[in-house]
XYZ file of C-alpha atoms in Angstrom:
434
model
C -30.262 14.084 -18.574
C -29.540 10.474 -17.621
C -27.541 8.975 -14.789
C -24.886 7.833 -17.278
C -24.433 11.401 -18.534
C -23.788 12.647 -15.012
C -21.272 9.855 -14.373
C -19.372 10.585 -17.598
C -19.223 14.279 -16.751
C -17.838 13.594 -13.273
C -15.302 11.127 -14.702
C -14.045 13.809 -17.067
C -13.792 16.390 -14.315
C -12.020 13.884 -12.076
C -9.427 12.990 -14.714
C -8.534 16.650 -15.283
C -8.361 17.287 -11.559
C -6.037 14.292 -11.122
C -3.705 15.902 -13.664
C -3.863 19.457 -12.314
C -4.192 19.089 -8.544
C -0.750 17.594 -7.785
C 0.819 20.866 -8.973
C -1.793 23.003 -7.235
C -1.339 21.355 -3.840
C 2.450 21.021 -4.101
C 4.095 22.624 -1.090
C 0.782 23.069 0.711
C -0.513 21.200 3.775
C -2.972 19.150 1.726
C -2.686 16.170 -0.606
C -4.423 14.874 -3.713
C -6.047 11.942 -1.824
C -7.515 14.331 0.750
C -9.022 16.475 -2.003
C -10.699 13.534 -3.738
C -11.905 11.978 -0.512
C -13.521 15.243 0.591
C -14.855 15.786 -2.939
C -16.622 12.437 -2.821
C -18.317 13.404 0.420
C -19.349 16.839 -0.845
C -20.590 15.705 -4.263
C -22.716 12.917 -2.811
C -24.323 15.363 -0.423
C -25.506 17.438 -3.384
C -29.040 16.911 -4.769
C -27.860 15.311 -8.032
C -28.576 11.788 -9.330
C -25.548 9.560 -8.746
C -25.176 5.779 -8.494
C -25.195 4.270 -5.011
C -21.834 3.271 -3.565
C -22.035 0.386 -1.101
C -19.068 -2.007 -0.764
C -21.167 -4.259 1.472
C -23.781 -4.896 -1.221
C -21.235 -4.579 -4.033
C -18.519 -6.580 -2.286
C -17.186 -8.377 -5.359
C -16.830 -5.126 -7.303
C -15.082 -3.476 -4.362
C -12.717 -6.433 -4.016
C -11.594 -6.512 -7.638
C -11.336 -2.752 -8.178
C -9.190 -2.310 -5.077
C -7.200 -5.394 -6.062
C -6.242 -3.827 -9.397
C -5.305 -0.558 -7.722
C -3.065 -2.312 -5.186
C -1.113 -4.393 -7.707
C -0.519 -1.374 -9.945
C 0.694 0.599 -6.924
C 3.032 -2.278 -6.023
C 4.534 -2.269 -9.511
C 5.066 1.484 -9.259
C 6.734 1.164 -5.855
C 9.065 -1.549 -7.112
C 10.057 0.349 -10.245
C 10.692 3.557 -8.310
C 13.301 2.342 -5.841
C 16.951 2.460 -6.834
C 18.602 0.564 -3.996
C 19.473 -3.095 -4.745
C 17.886 -5.668 -2.467
C 20.210 -6.729 0.319
C 20.352 -7.600 3.993
C 22.136 -4.418 5.073
C 20.859 -2.015 2.435
C 17.257 -2.958 3.266
C 17.848 -3.253 7.014
C 15.130 -0.727 7.897
C 12.644 -2.583 5.710
C 13.307 -5.944 7.369
C 12.867 -4.338 10.786
C 9.546 -2.792 9.786
C 8.299 -6.108 8.430
C 9.663 -8.484 11.034
C 9.138 -6.422 14.186
C 6.849 -3.449 13.552
C 4.242 -5.265 11.484
C 4.102 -8.210 13.893
C 3.747 -5.940 16.931
C 1.076 -3.868 15.182
C -1.001 -6.933 14.316
C -0.802 -8.446 17.802
C -1.558 -5.245 19.710
C -4.334 -4.150 17.342
C -6.004 -7.560 17.633
C -5.858 -7.385 21.433
C -7.266 -3.831 21.451
C -10.133 -4.817 19.123
C -10.914 -7.936 21.152
C -10.893 -6.038 24.441
C -12.435 -2.709 23.435
C -14.958 -3.852 20.822
C -15.749 -7.178 22.509
C -15.447 -8.905 19.157
C -14.732 -12.623 18.693
C -10.995 -13.374 18.358
C -11.349 -14.118 14.641
C -12.951 -10.733 13.914
C -10.365 -8.938 16.051
C -7.545 -10.705 14.196
C -9.186 -9.876 10.866
C -9.308 -6.181 11.747
C -5.621 -6.298 12.698
C -4.749 -8.051 9.428
C -6.833 -5.671 7.332
C -5.205 -2.614 8.908
C -1.673 -4.052 8.754
C -0.712 -2.960 5.187
C 0.720 0.534 4.761
C 0.203 2.702 1.700
C 2.614 5.639 1.096
C 0.937 6.200 -2.269
C -1.593 8.255 -0.334
C 1.096 10.751 0.750
C 3.562 11.173 -2.098
C 5.957 13.177 0.061
C 6.927 10.041 1.975
C 7.691 7.760 -0.962
C 10.651 7.613 -3.297
C 10.538 9.508 -6.565
C 11.461 8.500 -10.102
C 14.082 5.851 -10.949
C 17.670 7.066 -11.317
C 21.007 5.396 -11.982
C 22.376 6.177 -8.522
C 21.600 3.449 -5.992
C 22.397 5.955 -3.209
C 19.865 8.526 -4.480
C 17.238 7.714 -1.860
C 16.949 9.048 1.656
C 16.278 6.432 4.289
C 12.854 7.737 5.360
C 11.276 7.569 1.910
C 12.995 4.315 1.059
C 11.921 2.577 4.269
C 8.267 3.572 3.894
C 8.103 2.703 0.175
C 9.811 -0.672 0.487
C 7.763 -1.550 3.571
C 4.536 -0.852 1.686
C 5.756 -2.875 -1.287
C 6.151 -6.006 0.812
C 3.671 -5.778 3.675
C 0.731 -5.682 1.264
C 1.581 -9.297 0.481
C 2.613 -10.305 3.989
C -0.780 -9.274 5.364
C -2.306 -12.224 3.518
C -1.079 -14.949 5.932
C -2.622 -13.044 8.854
C -5.872 -12.639 6.914
C -5.955 -16.375 6.211
C -5.298 -17.043 9.907
C -8.374 -14.966 10.760
C -10.429 -16.850 8.152
C -9.260 -20.225 9.496
C -9.934 -19.145 13.078
C -13.454 -18.038 12.157
C -14.117 -21.344 10.406
C -12.824 -23.299 13.400
C -14.964 -21.264 15.789
C -18.029 -21.925 13.677
C -17.580 -25.696 13.867
C -16.247 -25.916 17.394
C -12.889 -24.640 18.626
C -9.925 -26.480 17.185
C -6.222 -25.861 16.653
C -5.909 -28.330 13.800
C -5.908 -25.503 11.253
C -2.612 -24.041 12.510
C -0.346 -26.644 10.906
C -2.018 -26.363 7.508
C -2.030 -22.592 7.744
C 1.682 -22.403 8.610
C 2.697 -24.799 5.856
C 0.415 -23.557 3.092
C -0.613 -19.954 3.770
C 2.684 -18.832 5.286
C 5.542 -20.914 3.885
C 4.323 -22.230 0.538
C 2.454 -19.193 -0.761
C 5.155 -16.719 0.310
C 7.926 -18.773 -1.286
C 5.937 -19.241 -4.505
C 5.164 -15.516 -4.602
C 8.785 -14.451 -4.244
C 10.225 -17.114 -6.586
C 7.567 -16.501 -9.214
C 8.253 -12.775 -9.099
C 11.998 -13.326 -9.448
C 11.635 -15.683 -12.412
C 9.113 -13.499 -14.245
C 11.105 -10.347 -13.475
C 14.362 -11.831 -14.763
C 12.659 -13.095 -17.927
C 11.048 -9.711 -18.547
C 14.348 -7.948 -17.821
C 16.043 -10.120 -20.441
C 13.211 -9.473 -22.884
C 13.228 -5.714 -22.310
C 16.970 -5.108 -22.431
C 19.075 -8.081 -23.587
C 17.329 -10.206 -26.207
C 19.061 -10.161 -29.596
C 15.793 -9.664 -31.459
C 15.186 -5.962 -31.953
C 11.480 -6.704 -32.402
C 11.233 -8.248 -28.936
C 13.572 -5.803 -27.169
C 10.694 -3.738 -25.847
C 12.879 -1.150 -24.136
C 13.714 0.241 -27.566
C 10.082 1.202 -28.222
C 9.480 3.003 -24.923
C 5.828 1.986 -24.569
C 4.744 2.533 -20.993
C 1.707 0.253 -21.045
C 4.138 -2.677 -21.015
C 4.230 -2.079 -17.241
C 0.586 -3.125 -17.041
C 1.419 -6.307 -18.925
C 4.195 -7.077 -16.447
C 1.874 -6.342 -13.524
C -1.001 -8.544 -14.648
C 1.299 -11.320 -15.897
C 3.167 -11.585 -12.604
C -0.020 -11.411 -10.569
C -2.057 -13.826 -12.668
C 0.631 -16.481 -13.116
C 1.523 -16.452 -9.431
C -2.076 -16.710 -8.300
C -2.577 -19.640 -10.699
C 0.489 -21.292 -9.150
C -1.005 -20.856 -5.684
C 1.290 -18.076 -4.453
C 0.767 -14.532 -3.275
C 0.447 -12.313 -6.330
C 1.056 -9.139 -4.324
C 4.542 -10.348 -3.361
C 5.186 -11.456 -6.928
C 4.311 -8.081 -8.470
C 6.669 -6.133 -6.212
C 9.419 -8.754 -6.638
C 8.954 -8.663 -10.420
C 9.371 -4.896 -10.430
C 12.548 -5.186 -8.339
C 13.962 -7.838 -10.695
C 13.179 -5.770 -13.801
C 14.776 -2.772 -12.117
C 17.923 -4.790 -11.382
C 18.239 -6.056 -14.966
C 19.516 -2.713 -16.327
C 19.492 0.130 -13.836
C 20.728 2.884 -16.129
C 18.176 2.492 -18.939
C 15.623 5.267 -19.447
C 12.893 2.688 -20.098
C 12.466 2.403 -16.327
C 11.292 6.009 -16.233
C 8.836 5.345 -19.040
C 7.375 2.352 -17.204
C 7.292 4.170 -13.886
C 5.657 7.309 -15.295
C 2.919 5.308 -17.008
C 2.190 3.242 -13.903
C 2.157 6.361 -11.746
C -0.445 8.016 -13.979
C -2.717 4.965 -13.955
C -2.214 4.600 -10.217
C -3.110 8.246 -9.639
C -6.348 7.913 -11.618
C -7.377 4.710 -9.840
C -6.496 6.031 -6.403
C -8.385 9.275 -7.013
C -11.438 7.337 -8.215
C -11.437 4.936 -5.274
C -11.013 7.681 -2.703
C -13.835 9.650 -4.331
C -16.024 6.539 -4.045
C -14.929 6.040 -0.440
C -16.029 9.603 0.247
C -19.331 8.801 -1.445
C -19.776 5.760 0.789
C -19.158 7.958 3.839
C -21.675 10.548 2.632
C -24.275 7.819 2.088
C -24.008 6.655 5.702
C -21.021 4.324 5.663
C -19.951 5.480 9.126
C -23.423 5.192 10.682
C -22.674 1.794 12.319
C -19.454 3.156 13.838
C -19.398 3.000 17.635
C -17.170 5.079 19.865
C -15.231 1.902 20.648
C -14.580 1.374 16.943
C -13.447 4.959 16.495
C -11.115 4.699 19.484
C -9.657 1.443 18.096
C -8.767 3.158 14.821
C -7.298 6.182 16.571
C -5.258 4.015 18.936
C -3.801 2.145 15.964
C -2.828 5.316 14.114
C -1.678 7.456 17.026
C -0.276 4.937 19.509
C 0.221 1.388 18.237
C 1.887 2.041 14.892
C 4.187 4.863 16.111
C 5.387 2.884 19.126
C 5.712 -0.375 17.181
C 7.612 1.455 14.440
C 9.907 3.101 16.939
C 10.582 -0.247 18.646
C 11.227 -1.990 15.336
C 13.772 0.613 14.260
C 15.718 0.567 17.531
C 19.342 -0.238 16.829
C 19.009 0.695 13.151
C 20.593 3.590 11.318
C 17.556 5.863 11.571
C 17.913 8.333 14.414
C 15.822 10.978 16.157
C 13.068 12.563 14.127
C 13.704 10.344 11.101
C 12.848 7.277 13.164
C 9.655 8.918 14.450
C 8.588 9.946 10.924
C 8.969 6.398 9.603
C 7.239 5.035 12.698
C 4.339 7.463 12.486
C 3.623 7.474 8.744
C 2.293 3.952 8.357
C -0.576 5.190 6.208
C -3.655 2.989 5.850
C -5.386 3.021 2.483
C -6.581 0.984 -0.478
C -4.960 -2.265 0.679
C -7.094 -2.278 3.821
C -10.260 -1.956 1.740
C -9.182 -4.846 -0.477
C -8.374 -7.224 2.360
C -11.661 -6.537 4.093
C -13.703 -7.109 0.937
C -11.757 -10.310 0.200
C -12.049 -11.787 3.693
C -15.766 -11.091 3.984
C -16.270 -13.078 0.806
C -14.552 -16.095 2.347
C -16.039 -16.456 5.807
C -18.574 -15.134 8.315
C -16.806 -13.437 11.227
C -19.841 -13.193 13.535
C -19.716 -9.380 13.509
C -22.038 -7.197 11.393
C -20.268 -6.512 8.114
C -21.291 -2.874 8.113
C -19.676 -2.406 11.509
C -16.420 -3.868 10.198
C -16.584 -1.602 7.152
C -17.304 1.403 9.363
C -14.233 0.832 11.567
C -11.921 0.276 8.597
C -13.385 3.199 6.638
C -13.025 5.518 9.638
C -9.392 4.471 10.131
C -8.563 5.029 6.463
C -10.383 8.385 6.511
C -8.427 9.626 9.522
C -5.146 8.301 8.107
C -5.614 9.909 4.702
C -6.511 13.281 6.210
C -4.018 13.280 9.086
C -1.044 11.962 7.159
C -1.937 13.752 3.938
C -2.099 17.139 5.641
C 1.014 16.745 7.786
C 3.355 14.768 5.502
C 4.456 17.731 3.376
C 5.528 20.067 6.196
C 7.084 17.248 8.251
C 9.162 15.783 5.430
C 10.149 19.255 4.185
C 11.548 20.003 7.634
C 13.429 16.703 7.627
C 14.879 17.518 4.210
C 16.127 20.889 5.448
C 17.744 19.308 8.480
C 19.275 16.569 6.359
C 20.887 18.990 3.917
C 22.328 20.940 6.815
C 23.956 17.873 8.387
C 26.656 15.577 6.929
C 25.603 11.935 6.403
C 26.684 9.422 8.995
C 29.293 6.809 8.139
C 26.783 4.070 8.875
C 24.309 5.448 6.363
C 26.953 5.653 3.654
C 28.179 2.116 4.293
C 24.593 0.824 4.206
C 23.850 2.541 0.918
C 21.543 5.285 2.164
C 22.022 8.458 0.188
C 21.571 12.013 1.188
C 19.510 12.933 -1.816
C 15.966 13.996 -1.208
C 13.365 13.947 -3.940
C 9.719 14.564 -3.274
C 7.610 12.443 -5.527
């Protein structure tokens, strides 16, 4: 028996479990990510030969594997939503991005700086890394499959899915601010980096990311549905792997142009979705992406569990643990609630959206990326321990509670008539667990 044989066997078992477990855990207070995360911990505690998992030593591998998982998840999120992009129809999303995300970053950075006694650059990095949300890790709180009806999405699922689709890209400017701050601190304090950062890392890269995504999405939409050549009209052949082509094309071209590929991938998916909303090819693309995403997410969470079992949390201090808990249990819920004030979400719906800002694969990617760019004057393993602990708690806490909480919301929603404001804004009353 060789190490490769053991790995192949576990890969086979994992693939079958990824196919079977969603139906097994449906309706139960547990989720697929929780199962794979716990499985990784348990398996790596067994006396069997398995390869070491260490994102600190294997930083480049961790960065690129998580990068692929994030962009595929972004394509899936964009293809899934039915509601056209608009100021009023996406009002909850804009609030979560413009108010909630900003408040979360600022308060988390202050907490890390004060409680952990980290340099400002490291505290800001932690806030940036933990800013992206990831509803993929709790399928109950994301929208389901594409449909023709733009109103067939309840506001809770739509808000969380659209927020995650965009804040994965918007966390990049904050990450670059932390990198620039660390570089300035290393060569003597200076504020000269702020102008360049605002012009390049905020304005230019965001604009390029969105415009690139729109152009590529419109071109692909024309190619899929409207070109006169039947050979090139790919929607007629219903091949789901085309979604991967769209994902990598949008990401690669935008990164080459100097923009944020994460923003471009989600924008591309939205533009393709808008090209022909009623076509069944959207379901083919979405289903294929969802399957790939499920396999990658299950694999990465298994490996994260392995990292935990091998001592990944050993450098964690009580201050680091408290910082993660404060983010999940206090900062995000209160920032989400504040951001949604005055919006159309009311009562428990507002609290669910505020509380289910799940941290996941995006946080792992940003940390691996940033640590490859600059020294933050904090032990890397301590940074990894805090982020890993926060993701662990988020996956377990949100994964276990999301099903019962959203099911209760669905029951209350079906028992109450929709408000006039929700109907005018485009929010439907339909409820579809993913």
